[in-house]
Amino acid sequence: MEGTWSRLLIKLSEYIKSINDKKEKALSIFLTVGFPNKNNFVDLAIKVLDSGADLIELGIPFSDPLADGVIIQQSSHLAIENGINLETVLEFTNKINVRTSKPIILMGYANPILNYGVKNFLKDAQNSGASGLIVPDIPLEEMDSFFENNRSDLDIILLTTPTSSDERIEMIDEKSSGFVYCVSVSGTTGIRKNFSEETLNSLKRTYSLVSKNKMLIGFGISTPENIKEITPYCDGVIVGSAIIKQLMNDNKSYDKTLTLIKELKQSCTINY
């Protein structure tokens, strides 16, 4: 499986920096691979990127996604029913890759990757055109043994949480590549109306400690107002559940979803 690996010429971290240099925050949009329609998923992904997403995060459907809330769990279940597996994910990644120069991040849990074979998966993920990989159920302490130092040029993106100590955040920053994924709130993914002062202070603390990498914030971001609240404390944002929920209630052209993405991207540039 071979993709056009031109994005290796610009590392993920440098790409995010180039967006920040334009006085913008990076917008990463999460999609569950094969949802809502397996047959036009690649076209949907390209439309999402064309509507303003700077990066796309492709979720590998899994039967027990511990970090995901009800909305993404449901999309994952439906994608599996539609016949999506790891081979399909890599196939779709390759098809998206040849149609865009924007980075593709894969997000998946350890079990399917172990079953596939870690070394083979990393090689095939890179060849399919992925720039980075997020495995949320592999903690910092198990990272080296899990990946067996077979990382090559694929960025391995680690996560911080509100309960992470200062020392741990610094260790995550040191080990992570591409960017650091800052989980905004404790618990699973989902839609929240706003962020508490405690959450904003936590984000500010984490951002001050991340020095090697760029930092993107995810979990709970669903509106332009949410993004405006947190832009002082990050280099970009990741939006997932709000997009999946909109796709569940959208027409076949995904007009409402694409409009939402345009509005989210606009909020990444205004009042910055």
mmCIF file of C-alpha atoms in Angstrom:
data_model
loop_
_atom_site.group_PDB
_atom_site.id
_atom_site.type_symbol
_atom_site.label_atom_id
_atom_site.label_comp_id
_atom_site.label_asym_id
_atom_site.label_seq_id
_atom_site.Cartn_x
_atom_site.Cartn_y
_atom_site.Cartn_z
ATOM 1 C CA MET A 1 0.000 0.000 0.000
ATOM 2 C CA GLU A 2 1.696 3.184 -1.146
ATOM 3 C CA GLY A 3 0.463 6.737 -0.738
ATOM 4 C CA THR A 4 1.932 10.055 -1.832
ATOM 5 C CA TRP A 5 4.147 10.655 1.160
ATOM 6 C CA SER A 6 4.922 14.286 0.304
ATOM 7 C CA ARG A 7 3.790 15.486 3.722
ATOM 8 C CA LEU A 8 6.940 13.912 5.188
ATOM 9 C CA LEU A 9 8.731 16.913 3.733
ATOM 10 C CA ILE A 10 6.905 19.046 6.305
ATOM 11 C CA LYS A 11 6.686 17.539 9.779
ATOM 12 C CA LEU A 12 3.394 17.709 11.642
ATOM 13 C CA SER A 13 4.838 20.083 14.233
ATOM 14 C CA GLU A 14 6.103 22.416 11.510
ATOM 15 C CA TYR A 15 2.731 22.303 9.767
ATOM 16 C CA ILE A 16 0.920 23.403 12.936
ATOM 17 C CA LYS A 17 3.505 26.142 13.443
ATOM 18 C CA SER A 18 2.856 27.397 9.909
ATOM 19 C CA ILE A 19 -0.830 27.767 10.785
ATOM 20 C CA ASN A 20 -0.033 29.585 14.026
ATOM 21 C CA ASP A 21 2.310 31.883 12.104
ATOM 22 C CA LYS A 22 -0.752 33.023 10.125
ATOM 23 C CA LYS A 23 -2.397 34.076 13.426
ATOM 24 C CA GLU A 24 -4.664 31.053 13.414
ATOM 25 C CA LYS A 25 -5.210 28.102 15.692
ATOM 26 C CA ALA A 26 -5.145 24.694 14.000
ATOM 27 C CA LEU A 27 -8.512 22.943 13.647
ATOM 28 C CA SER A 28 -8.487 19.144 13.736
ATOM 29 C CA ILE A 29 -11.732 17.333 12.974
ATOM 30 C CA PHE A 30 -12.386 13.783 14.182
ATOM 31 C CA LEU A 31 -14.298 11.345 11.978
ATOM 32 C CA THR A 32 -15.065 7.705 12.684
ATOM 33 C CA VAL A 33 -13.860 5.827 9.621
ATOM 34 C CA GLY A 34 -16.777 4.540 7.543
ATOM 35 C CA PHE A 35 -19.409 6.595 9.367
ATOM 36 C CA PRO A 36 -22.066 7.536 8.497
ATOM 37 C CA ASN A 37 -21.714 6.010 5.029
ATOM 38 C CA LYS A 38 -18.897 3.670 4.071
ATOM 39 C CA ASN A 39 -19.383 4.269 0.358
ATOM 40 C CA ASN A 40 -18.807 8.035 0.390
ATOM 41 C CA PHE A 41 -16.589 8.366 3.458
ATOM 42 C CA VAL A 42 -13.507 9.411 1.487
ATOM 43 C CA ASP A 43 -15.485 12.174 -0.236
ATOM 44 C CA LEU A 44 -16.803 13.310 3.162
ATOM 45 C CA ALA A 45 -13.276 13.514 4.564
ATOM 46 C CA ILE A 46 -12.121 15.658 1.643
ATOM 47 C CA LYS A 47 -15.151 17.959 2.047
ATOM 48 C CA VAL A 48 -14.319 18.333 5.743
ATOM 49 C CA LEU A 49 -10.761 19.386 4.883
ATOM 50 C CA ASP A 50 -11.961 21.724 2.135
ATOM 51 C CA SER A 51 -14.418 23.333 4.584
ATOM 52 C CA GLY A 52 -11.660 24.512 6.896
ATOM 53 C CA ALA A 53 -10.228 21.595 8.836
ATOM 54 C CA ASP A 54 -6.447 21.878 8.963
ATOM 55 C CA LEU A 55 -5.995 18.265 10.015
ATOM 56 C CA ILE A 56 -8.227 15.228 10.080
ATOM 57 C CA GLU A 57 -8.262 12.603 12.806
ATOM 58 C CA LEU A 58 -9.532 9.245 11.615
ATOM 59 C CA GLY A 59 -10.977 7.110 14.388
ATOM 60 C CA ILE A 60 -10.447 3.366 14.024
ATOM 61 C CA PRO A 61 -13.766 1.727 14.983
ATOM 62 C CA PHE A 62 -13.463 -0.444 18.087
ATOM 63 C CA SER A 63 -16.015 -2.398 20.105
ATOM 64 C CA ASP A 64 -14.877 -1.032 23.490
ATOM 65 C CA PRO A 65 -13.586 2.536 23.060
ATOM 66 C CA LEU A 66 -12.908 3.468 26.696
ATOM 67 C CA ALA A 67 -12.118 7.141 26.148
ATOM 68 C CA ASP A 68 -15.089 7.834 23.896
ATOM 69 C CA GLY A 69 -18.519 9.023 24.953
ATOM 70 C CA VAL A 70 -21.879 7.699 23.807
ATOM 71 C CA ILE A 71 -21.962 9.580 20.497
ATOM 72 C CA ILE A 72 -18.615 8.311 19.207
ATOM 73 C CA GLN A 73 -19.282 4.849 20.645
ATOM 74 C CA GLN A 74 -22.470 4.689 18.578
ATOM 75 C CA SER A 75 -20.686 5.783 15.393
ATOM 76 C CA SER A 76 -17.978 3.182 16.025
ATOM 77 C CA HIS A 77 -20.589 0.447 16.472
ATOM 78 C CA LEU A 78 -22.326 1.401 13.229
ATOM 79 C CA ALA A 79 -19.023 1.540 11.334
ATOM 80 C CA ILE A 80 -18.142 -1.977 12.499
ATOM 81 C CA GLU A 81 -21.569 -3.148 11.370
ATOM 82 C CA ASN A 82 -20.790 -1.559 7.997
ATOM 83 C CA GLY A 83 -17.727 -3.794 7.693
ATOM 84 C CA ILE A 84 -14.975 -1.377 8.675
ATOM 85 C CA ASN A 85 -11.790 -2.997 9.962
ATOM 86 C CA LEU A 86 -8.160 -1.966 10.225
ATOM 87 C CA GLU A 87 -7.452 -2.891 6.613
ATOM 88 C CA THR A 88 -10.349 -0.680 5.473
ATOM 89 C CA VAL A 89 -9.079 2.172 7.631
ATOM 90 C CA LEU A 90 -5.667 2.031 5.960
ATOM 91 C CA GLU A 91 -7.250 1.761 2.527
ATOM 92 C CA PHE A 92 -9.401 4.856 3.144
ATOM 93 C CA THR A 93 -6.420 6.717 4.620
ATOM 94 C CA ASN A 94 -4.510 6.095 1.418
ATOM 95 C CA LYS A 95 -7.410 7.290 -0.740
ATOM 96 C CA ILE A 96 -7.735 10.493 1.302
ATOM 97 C CA ASN A 97 -3.982 11.009 1.273
ATOM 98 C CA VAL A 98 -3.704 11.105 -2.510
ATOM 99 C CA ARG A 99 -6.351 13.854 -2.635
ATOM 100 C CA THR A 100 -4.976 16.244 -0.002
ATOM 101 C CA SER A 101 -1.705 17.621 1.334
ATOM 102 C CA LYS A 102 -3.176 18.159 4.825
ATOM 103 C CA PRO A 103 -2.072 15.808 7.619
ATOM 104 C CA ILE A 104 -4.026 12.690 8.569
ATOM 105 C CA ILE A 105 -3.895 11.408 12.140
ATOM 106 C CA LEU A 106 -5.029 7.898 13.043
ATOM 107 C CA MET A 107 -6.662 7.339 16.449
ATOM 108 C CA GLY A 108 -7.133 3.794 17.639
ATOM 109 C CA TYR A 109 -6.976 1.513 20.651
ATOM 110 C CA ALA A 110 -4.202 -0.939 21.445
ATOM 111 C CA ASN A 111 -6.080 -4.212 20.894
ATOM 112 C CA PRO A 112 -6.687 -3.978 17.124
ATOM 113 C CA ILE A 113 -3.125 -2.724 16.592
ATOM 114 C CA LEU A 114 -1.692 -5.621 18.588
ATOM 115 C CA ASN A 115 -3.794 -8.081 16.597
ATOM 116 C CA TYR A 116 -2.550 -6.538 13.356
ATOM 117 C CA GLY A 117 1.042 -6.497 14.597
ATOM 118 C CA VAL A 118 2.547 -3.246 15.877
ATOM 119 C CA LYS A 119 5.528 -3.187 13.508
ATOM 120 C CA ASN A 120 3.400 -3.977 10.458
ATOM 121 C CA PHE A 121 0.750 -1.462 11.472
ATOM 122 C CA LEU A 122 3.234 1.381 11.882
ATOM 123 C CA LYS A 123 4.755 0.593 8.488
ATOM 124 C CA ASP A 124 1.385 0.311 6.743
ATOM 125 C CA ALA A 125 0.008 3.417 8.473
ATOM 126 C CA GLN A 126 2.958 5.456 7.275
ATOM 127 C CA ASN A 127 2.724 4.037 3.749
ATOM 128 C CA SER A 128 -1.003 4.818 3.660
ATOM 129 C CA GLY A 129 -0.217 8.498 4.259
ATOM 130 C CA ALA A 130 -0.802 8.968 7.977
ATOM 131 C CA SER A 131 1.296 11.633 9.690
ATOM 132 C CA GLY A 132 0.625 10.621 13.271
ATOM 133 C CA LEU A 133 -0.965 8.107 15.603
ATOM 134 C CA ILE A 134 -2.899 8.429 18.871
ATOM 135 C CA VAL A 135 -3.396 5.331 21.044
ATOM 136 C CA PRO A 136 -5.234 6.650 24.136
ATOM 137 C CA ASP A 137 -5.097 3.451 26.184
ATOM 138 C CA ILE A 138 -1.301 3.167 26.083
ATOM 139 C CA PRO A 139 0.079 5.137 29.051
ATOM 140 C CA LEU A 140 3.427 6.864 29.074
ATOM 141 C CA GLU A 141 5.031 4.036 31.052
ATOM 142 C CA GLU A 142 4.130 1.414 28.434
ATOM 143 C CA MET A 143 4.845 3.446 25.323
ATOM 144 C CA ASP A 144 8.357 2.171 24.605
ATOM 145 C CA SER A 145 7.485 -1.481 25.124
ATOM 146 C CA PHE A 146 4.282 -1.205 23.061
ATOM 147 C CA PHE A 147 5.897 0.461 20.058
ATOM 148 C CA GLU A 148 9.144 -1.513 20.443
ATOM 149 C CA ASN A 149 11.029 1.484 19.091
ATOM 150 C CA ASN A 150 9.508 0.835 15.643
ATOM 151 C CA ARG A 151 8.285 4.419 15.245
ATOM 152 C CA SER A 152 10.108 5.491 12.069
ATOM 153 C CA ASP A 153 8.673 8.780 10.791
ATOM 154 C CA LEU A 154 5.157 8.364 12.181
ATOM 155 C CA ASP A 155 4.530 10.845 15.006
ATOM 156 C CA ILE A 156 3.241 9.228 18.200
ATOM 157 C CA ILE A 157 0.981 11.716 19.958
ATOM 158 C CA LEU A 158 0.528 11.415 23.730
ATOM 159 C CA LEU A 159 -2.269 12.763 25.919
ATOM 160 C CA THR A 160 -2.326 14.830 29.093
ATOM 161 C CA THR A 161 -5.347 15.054 31.403
ATOM 162 C CA PRO A 162 -6.459 17.523 34.085
ATOM 163 C CA THR A 163 -5.098 15.130 36.721
ATOM 164 C CA SER A 164 -1.613 14.952 35.182
ATOM 165 C CA SER A 165 1.061 16.354 37.484
ATOM 166 C CA ASP A 166 3.464 19.034 36.310
ATOM 167 C CA GLU A 167 6.252 16.462 36.144
ATOM 168 C CA ARG A 168 4.129 14.045 34.138
ATOM 169 C CA ILE A 169 3.076 16.731 31.656
ATOM 170 C CA GLU A 170 6.728 17.565 31.071
ATOM 171 C CA MET A 171 7.530 13.867 30.545
ATOM 172 C CA ILE A 172 4.633 13.513 28.092
ATOM 173 C CA ASP A 173 5.842 16.581 26.228
ATOM 174 C CA GLU A 174 9.318 15.064 25.997
ATOM 175 C CA LYS A 175 8.064 11.681 24.721
ATOM 176 C CA SER A 176 5.354 12.958 22.364
ATOM 177 C CA SER A 177 5.988 13.992 18.777
ATOM 178 C CA GLY A 178 3.828 15.957 16.348
ATOM 179 C CA PHE A 179 1.915 17.629 19.152
ATOM 180 C CA VAL A 180 0.632 17.010 22.662
ATOM 181 C CA TYR A 181 -3.074 16.153 22.932
ATOM 182 C CA CYS A 182 -4.450 17.960 25.976
ATOM 183 C CA VAL A 183 -7.656 16.344 27.262
ATOM 184 C CA SER A 184 -9.651 19.295 28.582
ATOM 185 C CA VAL A 185 -11.816 17.508 31.140
ATOM 186 C CA SER A 186 -11.792 14.254 33.078
ATOM 187 C CA GLY A 187 -13.993 11.507 31.657
ATOM 188 C CA THR A 188 -14.960 10.560 28.129
ATOM 189 C CA THR A 189 -15.449 12.577 24.965
ATOM 190 C CA GLY A 190 -18.699 14.490 24.578
ATOM 191 C CA ILE A 191 -20.401 17.825 24.082
ATOM 192 C CA ARG A 192 -20.249 20.479 26.803
ATOM 193 C CA LYS A 193 -21.799 23.941 26.860
ATOM 194 C CA ASN A 194 -18.860 25.767 28.389
ATOM 195 C CA PHE A 195 -15.679 25.365 30.385
ATOM 196 C CA SER A 196 -15.440 26.097 34.104
ATOM 197 C CA GLU A 197 -12.842 28.432 35.568
ATOM 198 C CA GLU A 198 -11.163 25.362 37.055
ATOM 199 C CA THR A 199 -10.884 23.780 33.604
ATOM 200 C CA LEU A 200 -9.490 26.954 32.052
ATOM 201 C CA ASN A 201 -6.885 27.213 34.820
ATOM 202 C CA SER A 202 -5.930 23.580 34.187
ATOM 203 C CA LEU A 203 -5.515 24.254 30.470
ATOM 204 C CA LYS A 204 -3.422 27.326 31.214
ATOM 205 C CA ARG A 205 -1.172 25.274 33.527
ATOM 206 C CA THR A 206 -0.690 22.510 30.961
ATOM 207 C CA TYR A 207 0.024 24.950 28.144
ATOM 208 C CA SER A 208 2.704 26.662 30.238
ATOM 209 C CA LEU A 209 4.461 23.317 30.777
ATOM 210 C CA VAL A 210 4.425 22.081 27.165
ATOM 211 C CA SER A 211 7.551 23.547 25.616
ATOM 212 C CA LYS A 212 8.879 20.994 23.117
ATOM 213 C CA ASN A 213 5.641 20.469 21.186
ATOM 214 C CA LYS A 214 2.635 22.348 20.000
ATOM 215 C CA MET A 215 -0.478 21.601 22.086
ATOM 216 C CA LEU A 216 -3.982 20.856 20.796
ATOM 217 C CA ILE A 217 -6.979 20.655 23.131
ATOM 218 C CA GLY A 218 -9.715 18.064 22.703
ATOM 219 C CA PHE A 219 -12.804 16.689 24.531
ATOM 220 C CA GLY A 220 -15.886 18.826 25.072
ATOM 221 C CA ILE A 221 -15.323 21.344 22.264
ATOM 222 C CA SER A 222 -18.475 21.742 20.206
ATOM 223 C CA THR A 223 -19.095 25.418 19.374
ATOM 224 C CA PRO A 224 -17.239 28.496 18.140
ATOM 225 C CA GLU A 225 -17.795 29.958 21.615
ATOM 226 C CA ASN A 226 -15.972 27.007 23.185
ATOM 227 C CA ILE A 227 -13.007 27.605 20.896
ATOM 228 C CA LYS A 228 -12.848 31.305 21.723
ATOM 229 C CA GLU A 229 -12.744 30.404 25.428
ATOM 230 C CA ILE A 230 -9.681 28.203 25.101
ATOM 231 C CA THR A 231 -7.640 29.722 22.250
ATOM 232 C CA PRO A 232 -5.328 31.580 24.685
ATOM 233 C CA TYR A 233 -4.236 28.223 26.075
ATOM 234 C CA CYS A 234 -3.458 26.142 22.983
ATOM 235 C CA ASP A 235 -2.087 26.003 19.459
ATOM 236 C CA GLY A 236 -5.150 24.248 18.085
ATOM 237 C CA VAL A 237 -8.345 22.384 18.894
ATOM 238 C CA ILE A 238 -9.821 18.966 18.151
ATOM 239 C CA VAL A 239 -13.573 18.605 17.601
ATOM 240 C CA GLY A 240 -15.153 15.163 17.491
ATOM 241 C CA SER A 241 -18.475 14.417 19.175
ATOM 242 C CA ALA A 242 -20.159 17.581 17.892
ATOM 243 C CA ILE A 243 -19.233 16.634 14.323
ATOM 244 C CA ILE A 244 -20.361 13.015 14.712
ATOM 245 C CA LYS A 245 -23.666 14.152 16.241
ATOM 246 C CA GLN A 246 -24.242 16.585 13.381
ATOM 247 C CA LEU A 247 -23.519 13.862 10.840
ATOM 248 C CA MET A 248 -26.166 11.697 12.503
ATOM 249 C CA ASN A 249 -28.768 14.376 11.806
ATOM 250 C CA ASP A 250 -27.568 15.728 8.477
ATOM 251 C CA ASN A 251 -28.654 15.322 4.860
ATOM 252 C CA LYS A 252 -26.811 13.259 2.261
ATOM 253 C CA SER A 253 -24.674 16.245 1.263
ATOM 254 C CA TYR A 254 -23.629 16.891 4.886
ATOM 255 C CA ASP A 255 -24.454 20.584 4.476
ATOM 256 C CA LYS A 256 -25.007 21.332 8.190
ATOM 257 C CA THR A 257 -21.830 19.537 9.201
ATOM 258 C CA LEU A 258 -19.705 21.391 6.665
ATOM 259 C CA THR A 259 -21.245 24.713 7.714
ATOM 260 C CA LEU A 260 -20.388 23.944 11.349
ATOM 261 C CA ILE A 261 -16.783 23.221 10.390
ATOM 262 C CA LYS A 262 -16.543 26.546 8.548
ATOM 263 C CA GLU A 263 -17.858 28.329 11.657
ATOM 264 C CA LEU A 264 -15.431 26.465 13.914
ATOM 265 C CA LYS A 265 -12.492 27.408 11.710
ATOM 266 C CA GLN A 266 -13.609 31.029 11.633
ATOM 267 C CA SER A 267 -13.512 31.073 15.432
ATOM 268 C CA CYS A 268 -9.893 29.908 15.238
ATOM 269 C CA THR A 269 -8.919 33.157 13.537
ATOM 270 C CA ILE A 270 -11.182 35.858 15.007
ATOM 271 C CA ASN A 271 -10.113 37.759 18.139
ATOM 272 C CA TYR A 272 -6.806 35.983 18.256
#
